[in-house]
JSON list of C-alpha atoms in Angstrom, two decimals:
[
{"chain": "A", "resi": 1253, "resn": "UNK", "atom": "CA", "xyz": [-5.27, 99.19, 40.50]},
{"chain": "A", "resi": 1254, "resn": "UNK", "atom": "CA", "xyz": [-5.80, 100.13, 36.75]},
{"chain": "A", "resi": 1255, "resn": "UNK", "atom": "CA", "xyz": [-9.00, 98.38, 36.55]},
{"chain": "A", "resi": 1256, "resn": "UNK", "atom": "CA", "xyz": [-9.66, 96.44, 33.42]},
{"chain": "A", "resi": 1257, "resn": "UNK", "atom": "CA", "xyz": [-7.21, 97.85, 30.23]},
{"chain": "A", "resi": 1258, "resn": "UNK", "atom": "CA", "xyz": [-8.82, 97.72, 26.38]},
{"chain": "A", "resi": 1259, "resn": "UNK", "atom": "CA", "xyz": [-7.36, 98.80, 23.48]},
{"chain": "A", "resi": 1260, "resn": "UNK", "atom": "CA", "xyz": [-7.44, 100.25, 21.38]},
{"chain": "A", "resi": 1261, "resn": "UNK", "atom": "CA", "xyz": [-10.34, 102.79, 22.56]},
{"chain": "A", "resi": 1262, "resn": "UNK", "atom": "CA", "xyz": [-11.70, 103.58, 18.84]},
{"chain": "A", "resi": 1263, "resn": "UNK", "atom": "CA", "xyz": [-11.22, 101.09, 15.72]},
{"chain": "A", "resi": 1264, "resn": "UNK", "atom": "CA", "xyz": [-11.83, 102.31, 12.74]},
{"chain": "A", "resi": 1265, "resn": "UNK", "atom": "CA", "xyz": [-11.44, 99.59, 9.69]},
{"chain": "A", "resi": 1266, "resn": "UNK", "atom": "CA", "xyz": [-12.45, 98.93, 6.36]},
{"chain": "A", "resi": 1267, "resn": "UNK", "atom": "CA", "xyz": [-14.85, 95.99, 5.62]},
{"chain": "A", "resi": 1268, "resn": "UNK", "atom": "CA", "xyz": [-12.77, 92.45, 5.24]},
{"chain": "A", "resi": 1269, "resn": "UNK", "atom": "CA", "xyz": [-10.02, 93.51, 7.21]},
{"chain": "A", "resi": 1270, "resn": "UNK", "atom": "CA", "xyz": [-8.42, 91.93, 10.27]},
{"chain": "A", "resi": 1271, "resn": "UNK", "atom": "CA", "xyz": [-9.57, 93.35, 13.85]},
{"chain": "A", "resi": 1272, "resn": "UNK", "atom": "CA", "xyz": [-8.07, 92.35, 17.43]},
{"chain": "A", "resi": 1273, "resn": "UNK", "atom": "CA", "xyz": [-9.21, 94.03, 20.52]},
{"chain": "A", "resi": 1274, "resn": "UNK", "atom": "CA", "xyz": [-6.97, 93.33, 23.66]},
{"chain": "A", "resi": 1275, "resn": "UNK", "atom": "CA", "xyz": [-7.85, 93.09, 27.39]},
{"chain": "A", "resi": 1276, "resn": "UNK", "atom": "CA", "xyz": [-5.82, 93.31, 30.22]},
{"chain": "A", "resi": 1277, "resn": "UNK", "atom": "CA", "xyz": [-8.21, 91.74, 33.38]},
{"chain": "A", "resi": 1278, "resn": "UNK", "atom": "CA", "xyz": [-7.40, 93.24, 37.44]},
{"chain": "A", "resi": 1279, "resn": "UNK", "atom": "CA", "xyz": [-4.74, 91.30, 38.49]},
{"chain": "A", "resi": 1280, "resn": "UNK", "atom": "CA", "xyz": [-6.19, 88.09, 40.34]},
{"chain": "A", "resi": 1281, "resn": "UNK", "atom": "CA", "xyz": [-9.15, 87.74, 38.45]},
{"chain": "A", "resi": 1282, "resn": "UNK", "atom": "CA", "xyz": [-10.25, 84.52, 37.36]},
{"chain": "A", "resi": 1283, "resn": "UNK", "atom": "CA", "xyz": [-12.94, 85.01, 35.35]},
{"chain": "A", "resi": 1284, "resn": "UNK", "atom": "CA", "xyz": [-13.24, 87.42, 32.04]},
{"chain": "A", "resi": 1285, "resn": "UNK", "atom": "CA", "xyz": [-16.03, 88.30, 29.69]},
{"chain": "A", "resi": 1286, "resn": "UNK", "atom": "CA", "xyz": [-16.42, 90.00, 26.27]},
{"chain": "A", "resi": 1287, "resn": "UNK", "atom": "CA", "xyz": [-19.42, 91.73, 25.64]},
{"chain": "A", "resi": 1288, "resn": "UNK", "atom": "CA", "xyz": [-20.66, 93.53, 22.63]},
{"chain": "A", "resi": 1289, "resn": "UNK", "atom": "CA", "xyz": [-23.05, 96.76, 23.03]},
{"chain": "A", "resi": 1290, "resn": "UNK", "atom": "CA", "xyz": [-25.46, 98.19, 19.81]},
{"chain": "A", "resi": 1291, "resn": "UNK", "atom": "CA", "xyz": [-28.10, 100.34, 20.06]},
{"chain": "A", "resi": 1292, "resn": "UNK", "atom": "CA", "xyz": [-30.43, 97.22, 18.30]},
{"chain": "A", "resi": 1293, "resn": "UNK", "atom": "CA", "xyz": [-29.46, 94.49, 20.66]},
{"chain": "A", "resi": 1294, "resn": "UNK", "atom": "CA", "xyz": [-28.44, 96.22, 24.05]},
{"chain": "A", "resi": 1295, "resn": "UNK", "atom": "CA", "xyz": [-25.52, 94.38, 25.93]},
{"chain": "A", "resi": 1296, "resn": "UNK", "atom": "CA", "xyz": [-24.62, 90.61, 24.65]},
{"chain": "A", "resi": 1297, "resn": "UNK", "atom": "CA", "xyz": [-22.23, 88.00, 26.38]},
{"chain": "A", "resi": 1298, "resn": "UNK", "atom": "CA", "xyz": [-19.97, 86.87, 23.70]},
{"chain": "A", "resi": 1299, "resn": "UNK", "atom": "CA", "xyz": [-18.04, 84.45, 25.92]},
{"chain": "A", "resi": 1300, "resn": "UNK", "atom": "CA", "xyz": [-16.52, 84.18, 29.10]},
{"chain": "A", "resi": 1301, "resn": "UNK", "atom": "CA", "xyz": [-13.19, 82.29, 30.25]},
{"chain": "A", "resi": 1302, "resn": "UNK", "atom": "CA", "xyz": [-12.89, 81.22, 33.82]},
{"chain": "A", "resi": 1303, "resn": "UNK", "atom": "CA", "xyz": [-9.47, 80.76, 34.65]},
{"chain": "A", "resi": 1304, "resn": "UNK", "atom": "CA", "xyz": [-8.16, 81.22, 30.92]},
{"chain": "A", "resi": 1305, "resn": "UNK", "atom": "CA", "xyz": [-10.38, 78.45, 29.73]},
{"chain": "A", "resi": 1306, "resn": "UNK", "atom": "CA", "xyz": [-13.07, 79.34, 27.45]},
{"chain": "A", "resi": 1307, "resn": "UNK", "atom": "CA", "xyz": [-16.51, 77.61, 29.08]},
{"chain": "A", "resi": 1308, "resn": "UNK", "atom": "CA", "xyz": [-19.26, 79.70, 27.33]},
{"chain": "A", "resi": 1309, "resn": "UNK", "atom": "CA", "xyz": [-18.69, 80.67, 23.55]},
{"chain": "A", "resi": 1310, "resn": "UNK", "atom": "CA", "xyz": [-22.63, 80.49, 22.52]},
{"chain": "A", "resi": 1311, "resn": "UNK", "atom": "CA", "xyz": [-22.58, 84.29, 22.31]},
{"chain": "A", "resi": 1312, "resn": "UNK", "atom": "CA", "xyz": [-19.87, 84.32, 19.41]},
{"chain": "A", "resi": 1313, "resn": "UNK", "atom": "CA", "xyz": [-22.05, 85.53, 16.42]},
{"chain": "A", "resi": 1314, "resn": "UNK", "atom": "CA", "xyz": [-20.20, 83.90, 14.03]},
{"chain": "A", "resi": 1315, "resn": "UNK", "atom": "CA", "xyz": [-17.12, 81.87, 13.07]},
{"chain": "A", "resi": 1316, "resn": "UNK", "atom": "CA", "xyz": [-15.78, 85.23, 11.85]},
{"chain": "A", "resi": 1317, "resn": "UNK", "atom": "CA", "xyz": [-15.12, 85.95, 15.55]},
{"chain": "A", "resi": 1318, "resn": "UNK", "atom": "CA", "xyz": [-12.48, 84.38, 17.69]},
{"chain": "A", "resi": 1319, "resn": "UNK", "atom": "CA", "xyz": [-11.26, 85.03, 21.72]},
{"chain": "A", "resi": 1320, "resn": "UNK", "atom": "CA", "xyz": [-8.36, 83.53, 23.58]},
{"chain": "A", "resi": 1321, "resn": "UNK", "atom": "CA", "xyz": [-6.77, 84.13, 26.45]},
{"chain": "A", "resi": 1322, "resn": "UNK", "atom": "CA", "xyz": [-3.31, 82.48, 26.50]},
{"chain": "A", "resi": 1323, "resn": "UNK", "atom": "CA", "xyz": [-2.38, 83.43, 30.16]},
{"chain": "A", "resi": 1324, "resn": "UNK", "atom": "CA", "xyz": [-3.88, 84.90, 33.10]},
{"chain": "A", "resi": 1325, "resn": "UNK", "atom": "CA", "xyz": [-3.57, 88.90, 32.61]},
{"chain": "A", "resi": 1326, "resn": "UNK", "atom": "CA", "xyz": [-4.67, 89.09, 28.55]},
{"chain": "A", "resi": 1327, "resn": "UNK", "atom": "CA", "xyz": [-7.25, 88.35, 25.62]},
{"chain": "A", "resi": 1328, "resn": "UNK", "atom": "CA", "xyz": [-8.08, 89.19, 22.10]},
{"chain": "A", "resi": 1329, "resn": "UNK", "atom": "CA", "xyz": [-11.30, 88.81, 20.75]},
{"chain": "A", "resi": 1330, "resn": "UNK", "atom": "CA", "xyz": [-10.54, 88.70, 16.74]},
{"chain": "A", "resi": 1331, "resn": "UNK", "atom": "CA", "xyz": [-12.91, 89.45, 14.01]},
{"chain": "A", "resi": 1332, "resn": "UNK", "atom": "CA", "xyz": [-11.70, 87.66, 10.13]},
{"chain": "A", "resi": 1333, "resn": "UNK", "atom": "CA", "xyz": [-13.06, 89.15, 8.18]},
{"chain": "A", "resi": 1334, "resn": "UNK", "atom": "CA", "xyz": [-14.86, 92.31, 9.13]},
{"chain": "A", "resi": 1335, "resn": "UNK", "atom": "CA", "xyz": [-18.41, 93.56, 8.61]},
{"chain": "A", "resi": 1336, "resn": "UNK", "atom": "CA", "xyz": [-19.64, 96.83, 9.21]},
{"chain": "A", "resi": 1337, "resn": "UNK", "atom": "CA", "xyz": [-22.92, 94.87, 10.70]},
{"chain": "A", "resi": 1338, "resn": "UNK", "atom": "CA", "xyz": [-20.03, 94.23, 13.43]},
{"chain": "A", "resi": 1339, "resn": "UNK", "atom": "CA", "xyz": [-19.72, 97.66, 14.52]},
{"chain": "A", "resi": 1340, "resn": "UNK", "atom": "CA", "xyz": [-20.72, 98.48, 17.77]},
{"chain": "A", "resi": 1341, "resn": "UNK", "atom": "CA", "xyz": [-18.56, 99.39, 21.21]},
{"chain": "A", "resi": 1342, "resn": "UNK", "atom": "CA", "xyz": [-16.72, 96.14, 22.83]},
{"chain": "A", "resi": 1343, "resn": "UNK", "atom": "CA", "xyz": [-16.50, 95.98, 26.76]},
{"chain": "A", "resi": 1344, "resn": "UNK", "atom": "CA", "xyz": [-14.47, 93.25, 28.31]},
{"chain": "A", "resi": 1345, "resn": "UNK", "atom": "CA", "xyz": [-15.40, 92.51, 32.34]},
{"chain": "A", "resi": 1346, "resn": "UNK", "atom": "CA", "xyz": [-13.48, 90.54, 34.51]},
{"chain": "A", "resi": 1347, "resn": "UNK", "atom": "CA", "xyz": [-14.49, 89.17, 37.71]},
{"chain": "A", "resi": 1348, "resn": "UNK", "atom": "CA", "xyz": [-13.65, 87.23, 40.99]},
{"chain": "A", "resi": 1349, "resn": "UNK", "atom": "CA", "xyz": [-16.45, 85.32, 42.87]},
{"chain": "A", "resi": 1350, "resn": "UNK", "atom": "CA", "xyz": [-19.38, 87.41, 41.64]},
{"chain": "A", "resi": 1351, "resn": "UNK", "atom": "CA", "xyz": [-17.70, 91.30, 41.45]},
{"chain": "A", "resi": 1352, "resn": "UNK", "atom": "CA", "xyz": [-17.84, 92.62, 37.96]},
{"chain": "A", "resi": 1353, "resn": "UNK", "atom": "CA", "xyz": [-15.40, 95.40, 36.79]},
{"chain": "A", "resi": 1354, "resn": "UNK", "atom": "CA", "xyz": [-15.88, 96.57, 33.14]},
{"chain": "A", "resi": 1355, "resn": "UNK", "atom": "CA", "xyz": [-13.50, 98.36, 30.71]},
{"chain": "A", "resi": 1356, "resn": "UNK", "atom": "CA", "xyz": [-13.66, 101.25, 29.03]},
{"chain": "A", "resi": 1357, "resn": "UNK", "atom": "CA", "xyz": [-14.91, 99.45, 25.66]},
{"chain": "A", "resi": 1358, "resn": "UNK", "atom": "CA", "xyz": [-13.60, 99.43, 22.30]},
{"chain": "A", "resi": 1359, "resn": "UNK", "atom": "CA", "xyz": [-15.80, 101.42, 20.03]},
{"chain": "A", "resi": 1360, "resn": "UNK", "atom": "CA", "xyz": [-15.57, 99.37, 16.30]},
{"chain": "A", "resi": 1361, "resn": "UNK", "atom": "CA", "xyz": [-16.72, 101.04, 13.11]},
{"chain": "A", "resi": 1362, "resn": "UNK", "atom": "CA", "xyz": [-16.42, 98.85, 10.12]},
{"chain": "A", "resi": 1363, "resn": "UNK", "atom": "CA", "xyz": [-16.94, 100.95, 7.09]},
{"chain": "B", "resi": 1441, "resn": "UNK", "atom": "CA", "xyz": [-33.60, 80.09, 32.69]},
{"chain": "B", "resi": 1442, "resn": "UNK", "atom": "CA", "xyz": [-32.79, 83.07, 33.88]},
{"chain": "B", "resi": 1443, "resn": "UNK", "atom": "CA", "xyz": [-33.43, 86.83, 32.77]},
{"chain": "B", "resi": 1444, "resn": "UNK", "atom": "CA", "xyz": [-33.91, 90.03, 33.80]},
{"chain": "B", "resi": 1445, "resn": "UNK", "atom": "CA", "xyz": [-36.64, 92.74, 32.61]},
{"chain": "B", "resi": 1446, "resn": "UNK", "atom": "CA", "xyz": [-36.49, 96.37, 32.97]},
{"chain": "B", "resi": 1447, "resn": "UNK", "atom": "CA", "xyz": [-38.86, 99.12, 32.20]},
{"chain": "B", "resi": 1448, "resn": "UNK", "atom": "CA", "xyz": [-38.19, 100.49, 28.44]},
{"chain": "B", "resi": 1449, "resn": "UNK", "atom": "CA", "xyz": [-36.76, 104.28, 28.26]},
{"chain": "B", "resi": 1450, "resn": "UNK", "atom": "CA", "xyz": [-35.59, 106.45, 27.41]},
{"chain": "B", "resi": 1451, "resn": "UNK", "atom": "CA", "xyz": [-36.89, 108.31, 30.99]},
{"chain": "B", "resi": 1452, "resn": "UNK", "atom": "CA", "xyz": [-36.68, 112.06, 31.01]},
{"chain": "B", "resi": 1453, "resn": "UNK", "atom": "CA", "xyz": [-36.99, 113.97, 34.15]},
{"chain": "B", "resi": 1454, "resn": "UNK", "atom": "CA", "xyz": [-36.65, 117.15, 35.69]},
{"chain": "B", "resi": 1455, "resn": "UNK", "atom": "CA", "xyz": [-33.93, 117.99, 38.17]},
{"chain": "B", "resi": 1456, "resn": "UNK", "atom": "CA", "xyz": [-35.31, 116.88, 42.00]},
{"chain": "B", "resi": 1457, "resn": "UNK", "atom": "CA", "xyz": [-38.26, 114.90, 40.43]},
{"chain": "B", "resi": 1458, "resn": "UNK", "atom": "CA", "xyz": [-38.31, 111.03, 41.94]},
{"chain": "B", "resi": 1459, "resn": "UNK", "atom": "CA", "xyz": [-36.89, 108.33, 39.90]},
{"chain": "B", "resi": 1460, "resn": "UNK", "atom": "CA", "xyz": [-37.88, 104.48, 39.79]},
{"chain": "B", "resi": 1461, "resn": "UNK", "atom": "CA", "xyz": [-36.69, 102.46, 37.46]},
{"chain": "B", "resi": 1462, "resn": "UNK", "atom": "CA", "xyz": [-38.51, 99.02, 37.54]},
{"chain": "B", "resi": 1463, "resn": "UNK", "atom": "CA", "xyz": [-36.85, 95.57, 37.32]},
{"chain": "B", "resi": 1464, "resn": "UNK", "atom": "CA", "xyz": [-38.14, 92.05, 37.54]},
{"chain": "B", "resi": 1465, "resn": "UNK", "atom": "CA", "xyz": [-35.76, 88.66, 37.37]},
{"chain": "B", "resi": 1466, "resn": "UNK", "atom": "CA", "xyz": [-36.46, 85.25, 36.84]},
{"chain": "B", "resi": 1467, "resn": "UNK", "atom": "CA", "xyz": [-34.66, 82.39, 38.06]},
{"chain": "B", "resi": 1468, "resn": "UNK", "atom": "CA", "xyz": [-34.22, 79.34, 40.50]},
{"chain": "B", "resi": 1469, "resn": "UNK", "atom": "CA", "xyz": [-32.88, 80.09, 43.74]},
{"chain": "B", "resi": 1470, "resn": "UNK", "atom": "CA", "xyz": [-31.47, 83.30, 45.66]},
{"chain": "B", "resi": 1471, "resn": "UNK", "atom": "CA", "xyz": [-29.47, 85.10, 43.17]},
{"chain": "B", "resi": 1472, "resn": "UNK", "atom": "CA", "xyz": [-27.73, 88.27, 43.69]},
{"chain": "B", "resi": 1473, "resn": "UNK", "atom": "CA", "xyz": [-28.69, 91.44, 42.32]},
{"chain": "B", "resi": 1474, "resn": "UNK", "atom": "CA", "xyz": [-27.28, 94.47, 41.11]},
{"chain": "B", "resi": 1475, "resn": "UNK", "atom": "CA", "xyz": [-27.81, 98.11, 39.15]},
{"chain": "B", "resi": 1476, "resn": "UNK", "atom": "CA", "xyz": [-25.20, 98.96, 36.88]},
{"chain": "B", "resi": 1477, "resn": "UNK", "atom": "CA", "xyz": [-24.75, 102.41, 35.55]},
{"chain": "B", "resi": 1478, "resn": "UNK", "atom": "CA", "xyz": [-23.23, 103.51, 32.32]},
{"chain": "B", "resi": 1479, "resn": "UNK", "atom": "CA", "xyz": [-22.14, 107.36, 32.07]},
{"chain": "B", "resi": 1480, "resn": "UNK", "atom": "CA", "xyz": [-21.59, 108.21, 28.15]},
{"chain": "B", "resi": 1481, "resn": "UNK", "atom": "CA", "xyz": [-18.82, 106.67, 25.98]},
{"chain": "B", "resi": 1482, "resn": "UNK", "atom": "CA", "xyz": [-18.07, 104.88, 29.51]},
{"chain": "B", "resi": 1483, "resn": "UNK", "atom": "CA", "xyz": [-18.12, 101.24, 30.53]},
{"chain": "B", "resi": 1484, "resn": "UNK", "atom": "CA", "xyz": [-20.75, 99.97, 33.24]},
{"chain": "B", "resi": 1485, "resn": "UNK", "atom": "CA", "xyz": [-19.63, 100.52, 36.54]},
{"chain": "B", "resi": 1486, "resn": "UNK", "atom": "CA", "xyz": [-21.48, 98.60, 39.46]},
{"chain": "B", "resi": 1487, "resn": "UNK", "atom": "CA", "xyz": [-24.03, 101.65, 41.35]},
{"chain": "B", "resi": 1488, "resn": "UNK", "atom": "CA", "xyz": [-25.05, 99.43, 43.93]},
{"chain": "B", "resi": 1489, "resn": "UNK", "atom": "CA", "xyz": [-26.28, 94.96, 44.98]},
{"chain": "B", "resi": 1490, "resn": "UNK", "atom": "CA", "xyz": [-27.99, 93.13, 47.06]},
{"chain": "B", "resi": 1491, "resn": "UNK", "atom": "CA", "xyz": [-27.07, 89.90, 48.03]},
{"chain": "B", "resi": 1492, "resn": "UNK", "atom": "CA", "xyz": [-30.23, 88.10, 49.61]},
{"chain": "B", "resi": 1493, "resn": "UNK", "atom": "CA", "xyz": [-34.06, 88.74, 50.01]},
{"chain": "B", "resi": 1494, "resn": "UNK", "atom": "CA", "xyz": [-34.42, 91.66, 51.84]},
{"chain": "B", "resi": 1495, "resn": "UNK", "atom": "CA", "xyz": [-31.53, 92.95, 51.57]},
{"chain": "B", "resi": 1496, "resn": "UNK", "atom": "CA", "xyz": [-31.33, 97.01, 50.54]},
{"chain": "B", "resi": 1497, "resn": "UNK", "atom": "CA", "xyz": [-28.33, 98.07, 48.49]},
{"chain": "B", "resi": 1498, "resn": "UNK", "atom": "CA", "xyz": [-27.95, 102.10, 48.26]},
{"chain": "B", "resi": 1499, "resn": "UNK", "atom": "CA", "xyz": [-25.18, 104.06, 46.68]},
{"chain": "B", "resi": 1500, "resn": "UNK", "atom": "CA", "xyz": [-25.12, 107.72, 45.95]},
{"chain": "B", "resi": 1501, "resn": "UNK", "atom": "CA", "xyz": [-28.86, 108.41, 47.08]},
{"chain": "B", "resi": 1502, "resn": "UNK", "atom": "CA", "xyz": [-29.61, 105.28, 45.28]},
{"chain": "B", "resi": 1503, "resn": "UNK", "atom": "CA", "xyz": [-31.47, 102.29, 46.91]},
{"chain": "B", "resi": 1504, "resn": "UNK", "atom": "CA", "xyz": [-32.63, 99.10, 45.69]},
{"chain": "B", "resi": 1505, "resn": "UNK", "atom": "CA", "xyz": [-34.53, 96.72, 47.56]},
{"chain": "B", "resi": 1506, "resn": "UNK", "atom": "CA", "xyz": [-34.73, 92.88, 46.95]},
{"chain": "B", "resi": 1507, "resn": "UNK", "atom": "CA", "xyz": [-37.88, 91.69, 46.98]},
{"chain": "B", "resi": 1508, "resn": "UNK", "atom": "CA", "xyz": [-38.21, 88.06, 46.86]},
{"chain": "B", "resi": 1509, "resn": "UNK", "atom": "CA", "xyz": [-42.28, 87.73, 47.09]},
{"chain": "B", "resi": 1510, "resn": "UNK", "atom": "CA", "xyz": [-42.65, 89.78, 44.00]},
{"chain": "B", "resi": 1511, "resn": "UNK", "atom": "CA", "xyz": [-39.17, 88.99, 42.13]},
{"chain": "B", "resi": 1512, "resn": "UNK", "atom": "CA", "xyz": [-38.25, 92.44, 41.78]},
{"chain": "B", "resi": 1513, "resn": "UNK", "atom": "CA", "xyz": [-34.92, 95.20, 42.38]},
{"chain": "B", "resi": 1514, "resn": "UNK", "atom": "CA", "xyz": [-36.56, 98.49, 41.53]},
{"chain": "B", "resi": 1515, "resn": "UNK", "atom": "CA", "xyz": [-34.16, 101.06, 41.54]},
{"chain": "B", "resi": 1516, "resn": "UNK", "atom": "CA", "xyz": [-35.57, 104.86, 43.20]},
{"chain": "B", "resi": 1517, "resn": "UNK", "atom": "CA", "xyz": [-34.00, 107.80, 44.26]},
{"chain": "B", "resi": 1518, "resn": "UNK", "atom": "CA", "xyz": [-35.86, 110.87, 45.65]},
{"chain": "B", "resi": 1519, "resn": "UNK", "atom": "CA", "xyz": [-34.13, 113.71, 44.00]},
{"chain": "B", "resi": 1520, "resn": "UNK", "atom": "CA", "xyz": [-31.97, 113.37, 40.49]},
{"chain": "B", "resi": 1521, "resn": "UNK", "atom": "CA", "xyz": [-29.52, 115.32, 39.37]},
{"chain": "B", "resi": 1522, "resn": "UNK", "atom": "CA", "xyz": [-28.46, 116.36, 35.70]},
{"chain": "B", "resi": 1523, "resn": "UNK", "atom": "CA", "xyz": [-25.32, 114.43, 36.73]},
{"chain": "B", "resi": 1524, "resn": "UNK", "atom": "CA", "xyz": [-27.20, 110.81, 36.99]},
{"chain": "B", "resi": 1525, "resn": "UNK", "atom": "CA", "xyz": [-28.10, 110.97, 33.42]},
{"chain": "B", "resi": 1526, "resn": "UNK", "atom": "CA", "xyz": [-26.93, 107.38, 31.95]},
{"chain": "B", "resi": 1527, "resn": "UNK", "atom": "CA", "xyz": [-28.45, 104.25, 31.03]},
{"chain": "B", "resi": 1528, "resn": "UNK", "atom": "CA", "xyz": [-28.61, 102.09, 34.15]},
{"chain": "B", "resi": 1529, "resn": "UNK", "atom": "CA", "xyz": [-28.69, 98.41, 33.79]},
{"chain": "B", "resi": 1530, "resn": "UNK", "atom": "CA", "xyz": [-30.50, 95.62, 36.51]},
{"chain": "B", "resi": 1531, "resn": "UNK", "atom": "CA", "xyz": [-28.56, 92.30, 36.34]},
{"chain": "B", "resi": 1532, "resn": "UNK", "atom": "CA", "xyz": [-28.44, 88.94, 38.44]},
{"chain": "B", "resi": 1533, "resn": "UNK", "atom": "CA", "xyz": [-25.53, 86.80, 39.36]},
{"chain": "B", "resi": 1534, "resn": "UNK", "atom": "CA", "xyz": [-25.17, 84.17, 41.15]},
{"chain": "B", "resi": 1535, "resn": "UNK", "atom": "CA", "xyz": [-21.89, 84.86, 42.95]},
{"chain": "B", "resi": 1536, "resn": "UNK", "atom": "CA", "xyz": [-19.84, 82.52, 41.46]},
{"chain": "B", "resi": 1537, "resn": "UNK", "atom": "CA", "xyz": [-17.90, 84.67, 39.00]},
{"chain": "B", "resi": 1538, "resn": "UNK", "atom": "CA", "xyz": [-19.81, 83.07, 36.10]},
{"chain": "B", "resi": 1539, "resn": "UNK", "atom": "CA", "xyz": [-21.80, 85.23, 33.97]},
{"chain": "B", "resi": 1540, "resn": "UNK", "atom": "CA", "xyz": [-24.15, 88.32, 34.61]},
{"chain": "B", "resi": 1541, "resn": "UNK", "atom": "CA", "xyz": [-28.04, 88.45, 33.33]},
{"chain": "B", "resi": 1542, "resn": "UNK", "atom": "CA", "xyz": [-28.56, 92.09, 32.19]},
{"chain": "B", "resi": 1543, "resn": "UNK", "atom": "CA", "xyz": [-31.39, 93.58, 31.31]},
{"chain": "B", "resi": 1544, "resn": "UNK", "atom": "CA", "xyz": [-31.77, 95.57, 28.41]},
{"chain": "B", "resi": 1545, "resn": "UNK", "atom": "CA", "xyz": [-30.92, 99.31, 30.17]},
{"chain": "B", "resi": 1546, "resn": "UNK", "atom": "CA", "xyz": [-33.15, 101.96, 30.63]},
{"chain": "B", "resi": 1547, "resn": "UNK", "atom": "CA", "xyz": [-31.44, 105.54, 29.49]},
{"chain": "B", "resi": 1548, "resn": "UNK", "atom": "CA", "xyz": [-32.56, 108.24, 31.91]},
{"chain": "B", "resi": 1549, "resn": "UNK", "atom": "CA", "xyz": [-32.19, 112.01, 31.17]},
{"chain": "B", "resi": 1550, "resn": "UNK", "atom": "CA", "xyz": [-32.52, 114.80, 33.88]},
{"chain": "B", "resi": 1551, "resn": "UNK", "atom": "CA", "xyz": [-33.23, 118.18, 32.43]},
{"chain": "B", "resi": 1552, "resn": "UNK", "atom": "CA", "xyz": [-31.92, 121.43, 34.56]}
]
């Protein structure tokens, strides 16, 4: 198994500009996270989708920032518009019955 | 609710020396716990859990013991190596696939 696939692995953007950072969860998973890591606020649950359904989305700082997951082996988180206050390194997790594998993360700079 | 509280770092040790890294949880009920570790520009990857009161998890000289009388899942190891420098990361779960608590990390250096 792969384990849990982001991309890209760097992101560098300019402020105001479109970002989408993908996820690929390990195959019969049913439950996905994105989490956001800075230096200032240590690790933060954004939201989490059990079986592609979005059930907690209180993390999301802002309305600027978007996740889906249309179907069982994918999700974007989006950020519209960028801020460089919204760089830090992104890890999506998925999970089945309580056993957390992490991603590689998505390291954001927004300049 | 429920939360998790490590000891602050950074930690810098000397190759051999004894490590504990201390970690306290609140919540209702019997959650499992767990010690994640994160090696640089990696994600977390799960060290080692415990699953009930009691219980020891241990991975890679690590142990962890859960201690249910005094709330706590301090991690130890007897002799560190330059290779376990990382931030490590206590969480709870509750074994449902629904979210993790994690604590706030605790970066750990070992000096040669």
């Amino acid at each position: 198994d792969a384990g849990v696939i982001q991309s890209p692995r760097h992101e560098v953007t300019e402020m105001g500009q479109e970002v989408t950072l993908r996820c690929k969860p390990i195959s019969g998973h049913n439950s996905l996270f994105w989490y956001r890591q800075t230096m200032m606020r240590g690790l933060e649950l954004l939201i989490y989708f059990n079986n592609n359904v979005p059930i907690d989305d209180s993390g999301m700082p802002e309305d600027r920032f978007s996740a889906k997951m249309p179907n069982a082996s994918f999700s974007t988180l989006k950020i519209q518009p960028s801020e460089p206050r919204d760089s830090a390194v992104y890890f999506c997790a998925s999970s089945l019955k309580g056993g957390y594998t992490f991603g590689s993360g998505t390291r954001l700079t927004v300049v | 609710g429920n939360s998790v509280t490590q000891m602050e770092g950074p930690v810098t040790l000397s190759e051999e020396a004894f490590l504990t890294i201390n970690c306290t949880y609140t919540a209702t009920g019997y959650p499992s716990l767990f010690w994640y570790v994160q090696y640089p520009g990696e994600g977390l990857q799960l060290l080692l859990k415990a699953t009930k009161a009691d219980d020891k998890g241990s991975n890679k000289g690590f142990e962890a013991t859960y201690r249910k009388e005094t709330t706590s899942f301090h991690l130890e190891k007897g002799s560190v190596q330059v290779s376990d420098s990382a931030v490590y990361f206590c969480a709870l779960n509750w074994n449902t696939g629904n979210q993790f608590y994690f604590g706030t990390g605790t970066s750990l250096t070992v000096i040669p």
